[in-house]
Structure formats: structure tokens, C-alpha cells
Tab-separated table of C-alpha atoms in Angstrom:
chain	number	residue	atom	x	y	z
A	1	GLY	CA	-111.946	125.578	111.159
A	2	GLN	CA	-112.031	124.846	114.837
A	3	ASN	CA	-109.215	125.639	117.238
A	4	ILE	CA	-109.195	124.033	120.689
A	5	ASP	CA	-106.015	124.244	122.765
A	6	GLN	CA	-105.052	122.465	125.961
A	7	PRO	CA	-101.673	121.596	127.482
A	8	THR	CA	-100.122	118.330	126.379
A	9	GLU	CA	-99.020	117.030	129.778
A	10	MET	CA	-99.324	117.785	133.475
A	11	THR	CA	-97.863	116.057	136.507
A	12	ALA	CA	-99.102	116.338	140.086
A	13	THR	CA	-98.797	114.601	143.430
A	14	GLU	CA	-101.416	112.383	145.031
A	15	GLY	CA	-103.772	114.492	147.148
A	16	ALA	CA	-102.977	117.712	145.290
A	17	ILE	CA	-105.125	119.835	142.951
A	18	VAL	CA	-104.595	120.152	139.207
A	19	GLN	CA	-106.250	122.624	136.826
A	20	ILE	CA	-106.414	121.793	133.111
A	21	ASN	CA	-107.077	124.821	130.921
A	22	CYS	CA	-108.816	124.780	127.562
A	23	THR	CA	-109.187	127.700	125.167
A	24	TYR	CA	-111.335	127.548	122.067
A	25	GLN	CA	-112.187	129.422	118.891
A	26	THR	CA	-114.955	127.631	117.036
A	27	SER	CA	-117.517	128.351	114.331
A	28	GLY	CA	-120.368	127.651	116.743
A	29	PHE	CA	-120.883	126.980	120.428
A	30	ASN	CA	-123.570	124.789	121.973
A	31	GLY	CA	-121.681	123.785	125.087
A	32	LEU	CA	-118.348	122.426	126.287
A	33	PHE	CA	-117.700	118.860	127.386
A	34	TRP	CA	-114.884	117.258	129.334
A	35	TYR	CA	-114.069	113.584	128.898
A	36	GLN	CA	-111.645	111.289	130.731
A	37	GLN	CA	-109.775	108.618	128.808
A	38	HIS	CA	-107.616	105.993	130.507
A	39	ALA	CA	-104.918	104.432	128.354
A	40	GLY	CA	-106.380	101.881	125.960
A	41	GLU	CA	-109.959	102.659	126.946
A	42	ALA	CA	-112.907	104.643	125.597
A	43	PRO	CA	-113.431	108.274	126.597
A	44	THR	CA	-116.042	108.671	129.338
A	45	PHE	CA	-118.115	111.768	130.005
A	46	LEU	CA	-117.136	113.974	132.957
A	47	SER	CA	-118.939	117.290	132.653
A	48	TYR	CA	-120.919	119.682	130.481
A	49	ASN	CA	-121.034	123.508	130.646
A	50	VAL	CA	-123.210	125.699	128.480
A	51	LEU	CA	-123.605	128.758	130.742
A	52	ASP	CA	-120.825	130.756	132.357
A	53	GLY	CA	-119.752	129.620	135.774
A	54	LEU	CA	-118.635	126.649	137.773
A	55	GLU	CA	-120.195	123.173	137.764
A	56	GLU	CA	-119.137	120.901	140.609
A	57	LYS	CA	-119.346	117.123	140.647
A	58	GLY	CA	-117.607	115.579	143.610
A	59	ARG	CA	-113.844	115.943	143.266
A	60	PHE	CA	-114.176	117.336	139.732
A	61	SER	CA	-115.320	120.850	138.779
A	62	SER	CA	-115.533	122.544	135.412
A	63	PHE	CA	-115.644	126.258	134.665
A	64	LEU	CA	-116.711	128.136	131.557
A	65	SER	CA	-116.305	131.723	130.345
A	66	ARG	CA	-117.941	132.092	126.933
A	67	SER	CA	-116.773	135.682	126.427
A	68	LYS	CA	-113.149	134.573	126.886
A	69	GLY	CA	-113.476	131.275	125.022
A	70	TYR	CA	-112.053	129.550	128.074
A	71	SER	CA	-112.773	126.579	130.271
A	72	TYR	CA	-110.918	124.638	132.924
A	73	LEU	CA	-111.298	121.287	134.608
A	74	LEU	CA	-110.290	121.172	138.253
A	75	LEU	CA	-109.347	117.859	139.813
A	76	LYS	CA	-109.139	117.924	143.605
A	77	GLU	CA	-107.697	115.404	146.082
A	78	LEU	CA	-105.903	113.648	143.270
A	79	GLN	CA	-105.799	109.864	143.326
A	80	MET	CA	-103.591	107.492	141.368
A	81	LYS	CA	-106.623	106.376	139.357
A	82	ASP	CA	-106.971	109.949	138.025
A	83	SER	CA	-103.901	109.360	135.837
A	84	ALA	CA	-105.483	109.613	132.383
A	85	SER	CA	-105.959	111.882	129.397
A	86	TYR	CA	-108.536	114.637	129.727
A	87	LEU	CA	-110.250	115.790	126.559
A	88	CYS	CA	-111.865	119.181	126.076
A	89	ALA	CA	-114.579	119.208	123.397
A	90	VAL	CA	-116.851	121.937	122.042
A	91	LYS	CA	-120.312	121.156	120.648
A	92	VAL	CA	-120.199	123.267	117.496
A	93	ASP	CA	-123.780	122.529	116.426
A	94	ASP	CA	-126.572	120.151	117.496
A	95	TYR	CA	-124.546	117.111	116.497
A	96	LYS	CA	-120.806	117.551	116.268
A	97	LEU	CA	-118.125	117.700	118.920
A	98	SER	CA	-114.768	119.236	118.083
A	99	PHE	CA	-112.007	117.904	120.339
A	100	GLY	CA	-108.739	119.270	121.642
A	101	ALA	CA	-105.685	117.008	121.477
A	102	GLY	CA	-106.039	116.054	125.138
A	103	THR	CA	-104.004	116.593	128.306
A	104	THR	CA	-102.211	113.626	129.858
A	105	VAL	CA	-102.229	113.895	133.642
A	106	THR	CA	-99.761	111.806	135.611
A	107	VAL	CA	-100.354	111.448	139.347
A	108	ARG	CA	-97.273	110.597	141.387
A	109	ALA	CA	-97.230	109.055	144.867
B	1	ASP	CA	-126.103	101.260	131.212
B	2	VAL	CA	-125.405	102.547	127.727
B	3	LYS	CA	-123.439	100.134	125.698
B	4	VAL	CA	-121.572	100.855	122.478
B	5	THR	CA	-119.743	97.859	121.065
B	6	GLN	CA	-117.295	97.576	118.218
B	7	SER	CA	-116.678	94.421	116.238
B	8	SER	CA	-112.931	94.125	116.856
B	9	ARG	CA	-110.412	95.523	119.358
B	10	TYR	CA	-107.447	94.867	117.077
B	11	LEU	CA	-107.294	94.446	113.308
B	12	VAL	CA	-104.382	93.992	110.915
B	13	LYS	CA	-105.019	94.458	107.199
B	14	ARG	CA	-102.918	94.742	104.067
B	15	THR	CA	-102.713	97.797	101.823
B	16	GLY	CA	-105.520	97.777	99.256
B	17	GLU	CA	-107.873	95.560	101.260
B	18	LYS	CA	-111.479	96.575	101.893
B	19	VAL	CA	-112.055	96.946	105.625
B	20	PHE	CA	-115.335	96.986	107.536
B	21	LEU	CA	-115.599	98.317	111.085
B	22	GLU	CA	-118.908	97.679	112.815
B	23	CYS	CA	-120.489	99.561	115.686
B	24	VAL	CA	-123.666	98.708	117.599
B	25	GLN	CA	-125.422	100.727	120.312
B	26	ASP	CA	-128.264	99.548	122.532
B	27	MET	CA	-129.730	102.870	123.762
B	28	ASP	CA	-131.940	103.807	120.819
B	29	HIS	CA	-129.722	106.816	120.065
B	30	GLU	CA	-130.499	108.744	116.900
B	31	ASN	CA	-126.935	109.972	116.323
B	32	MET	CA	-123.897	107.831	115.620
B	33	PHE	CA	-120.335	108.926	114.894
B	34	TRP	CA	-117.026	107.571	113.680
B	35	TYR	CA	-113.757	109.155	114.846
B	36	ARG	CA	-110.117	108.368	114.467
B	37	GLN	CA	-107.670	109.147	117.250
B	38	ASP	CA	-103.991	109.794	116.590
B	39	PRO	CA	-101.306	110.969	119.048
B	40	GLY	CA	-101.092	114.746	119.196
B	41	LEU	CA	-104.134	115.208	116.977
B	42	GLY	CA	-106.957	114.203	119.282
B	43	LEU	CA	-110.232	112.773	118.033
B	44	ARG	CA	-111.170	113.750	114.497
B	45	LEU	CA	-114.645	113.184	113.102
B	46	ILE	CA	-114.816	111.052	109.962
B	47	TYR	CA	-118.569	110.705	109.408
B	48	PHE	CA	-121.744	110.887	111.413
B	49	SER	CA	-125.359	109.840	110.984
B	50	TYR	CA	-128.430	111.431	112.546
B	51	ASP	CA	-130.942	108.872	111.274
B	52	VAL	CA	-131.203	105.584	109.440
B	53	LYS	CA	-129.793	105.844	105.893
B	54	MET	CA	-128.662	109.446	106.590
B	55	LYS	CA	-124.991	110.389	106.714
B	56	GLU	CA	-122.932	113.547	106.876
B	57	LYS	CA	-119.235	114.086	106.248
B	58	GLY	CA	-117.106	115.077	109.175
B	59	ASP	CA	-113.712	116.754	109.068
B	60	ILE	CA	-111.705	113.948	107.410
B	61	PRO	CA	-114.016	111.798	105.225
B	62	GLU	CA	-111.537	111.120	102.401
B	63	GLY	CA	-110.860	107.421	101.918
B	64	TYR	CA	-113.847	106.364	104.041
B	65	SER	CA	-117.530	105.627	103.562
B	66	VAL	CA	-120.286	104.654	105.990
B	67	SER	CA	-123.529	102.720	106.084
B	68	ARG	CA	-126.478	102.912	108.438
B	69	GLU	CA	-129.204	100.478	107.500
B	70	LYS	CA	-130.563	100.029	111.041
B	71	LYS	CA	-130.806	102.526	113.860
B	72	GLU	CA	-128.529	100.598	116.197
B	73	ARG	CA	-125.742	99.834	113.705
B	74	PHE	CA	-123.238	102.118	111.988
B	75	SER	CA	-120.479	100.764	109.767
B	76	LEU	CA	-117.262	102.413	108.644
B	77	ILE	CA	-115.777	101.190	105.378
B	78	LEU	CA	-112.260	101.678	104.108
B	79	GLU	CA	-112.640	100.987	100.395
B	80	SER	CA	-108.918	100.442	99.812
B	81	ALA	CA	-106.899	100.560	103.016
B	82	SER	CA	-103.687	102.568	103.047
B	83	THR	CA	-100.899	102.770	105.620
B	84	ASN	CA	-101.911	106.308	106.610
B	85	GLN	CA	-105.210	104.872	107.821
B	86	THR	CA	-103.398	103.018	110.600
B	87	SER	CA	-105.076	104.460	113.683
B	88	MET	CA	-107.437	103.947	116.607
B	89	TYR	CA	-111.057	104.122	115.426
B	90	LEU	CA	-113.742	105.072	117.916
B	91	CYS	CA	-117.485	104.848	117.444
B	92	ALA	CA	-119.887	106.975	119.506
B	93	SER	CA	-123.623	107.531	119.834
B	94	SER	CA	-125.931	110.097	121.402
B	95	PHE	CA	-129.451	111.430	121.545
B	96	VAL	CA	-130.291	114.449	119.388
B	97	GLY	CA	-129.718	117.804	121.067
B	98	ALA	CA	-126.820	119.919	122.186
B	99	VAL	CA	-126.984	118.921	125.850
B	100	TYR	CA	-126.532	115.214	125.289
B	101	GLU	CA	-123.099	113.684	125.682
B	102	GLN	CA	-121.687	111.121	123.312
B	103	TYR	CA	-121.046	107.582	124.527
B	104	PHE	CA	-117.987	105.870	123.098
B	105	GLY	CA	-117.187	102.305	122.196
B	106	PRO	CA	-113.902	100.673	123.254
B	107	GLY	CA	-112.186	101.395	119.957
B	108	THR	CA	-110.593	99.349	117.181
B	109	ARG	CA	-106.861	99.626	116.691
B	110	LEU	CA	-106.342	99.141	112.960
B	111	THR	CA	-102.911	98.483	111.512
B	112	VAL	CA	-102.479	98.583	107.740
B	113	THR	CA	-99.263	97.000	106.495
């Protein structure tokens, strides 16, 4: 089976930084994806890591350590619109994604 | 822009009814997926298809079947709906290959009474 763990909830203030951790133990590894999902909407793609290190995309960065089975998503200069669930997902083969339960981030003014 | 559409946003069915959920994508993606999303459990894969008429079981296929007669369309069928199938159902599609992300439809919230 696949095991992907992330915190259930996080709260932060507008303008601050939040780091969402994700640890995984999976039968295969072909990369790690982060998705954002606003309430009542479809998940949308944020980032993809397959090699160790940091990938930066504007206010969002994602880090991967394959030897530790660990990733994080860093959200900088938080805005109210960043209030959403963030889903960590591992590509376990060429087709399938295995998802964590998601982290709900609440941004407060 | 990639578009994945699902036939209904909300659906209410009775126990024992046969239910069809339709998904259409317009990006010529080879792969299509059906997930259900439940609070605290995340997205769980029901079935996926990597080509027309091909299907593979995901992690929770029991009580479901699928059909893919055309490349752009993937249907999820609940042969005899039960109350434990009340959930949010999400369809997704992607190109073949590990690097390609999946694009999701808006979801169908199914309630079985």
C-alpha cells in the first residue's frame, strides 16, 4: 500500500510564510506533485519534483528529498486567496497518482 | 486551455439505482481517471484507462465499472447505488508519461438516499 502523510490543517497570517510538509512511503516513485484545491472546486496543478532540490514558481516553491521520502510546499507572501486545501501526490508508476489527505490552509487578515 | 467536463455537478439517486457519471476531455489525452474524494481520506483512485476500450482497476473498484468507447469520453457506472457511495466524484485526464500532470474536472457530488 501507499502511505502519504501531511498535516490536516494550518493557519497563517496574510503576508506570512507557510510550509506544508509531506512524507511518503510508496511502492514506486516517478515524481511528486502538489495540487491546490479551493472549496467546491477541482484540484489544480501547482508543482512537480522528480529530482532532489528546490523548484521555485513565483510565490510558491516545492522541495524534494527522495532519500528521506520528504517534500514540502512553501507559500510566501500569503494572500487571502491562498486559503485552500493543498494536496501532495506521488506518481507511483507511469499512470497513477497516490494522494495524501490534504492540508487545509486558512489565511487570516 | 485544457478542459475536463463532467455531466452533472450535483446528483441525487436512490439506493439500488444504476448511476452513470460522464466525463469528457478536449485535449486528446490518452489517460483518464475516476476518483472519489471523502473528508479525511483524500482522493482515491477507482478506475483508470490508458487507451480506448482499456481499463485498469484502481485502489477501490468494488461496486463500480467504467466504459471508454471514445478517446475523449470516460464513464463511471454504479451498477446498484448504495449509501456508502455518497461522495464527490472527480474525473481527470493526462498525457502518458510520469512527468505529465493530471487535469481535473469540476466534480460531481453524488448523494445516494
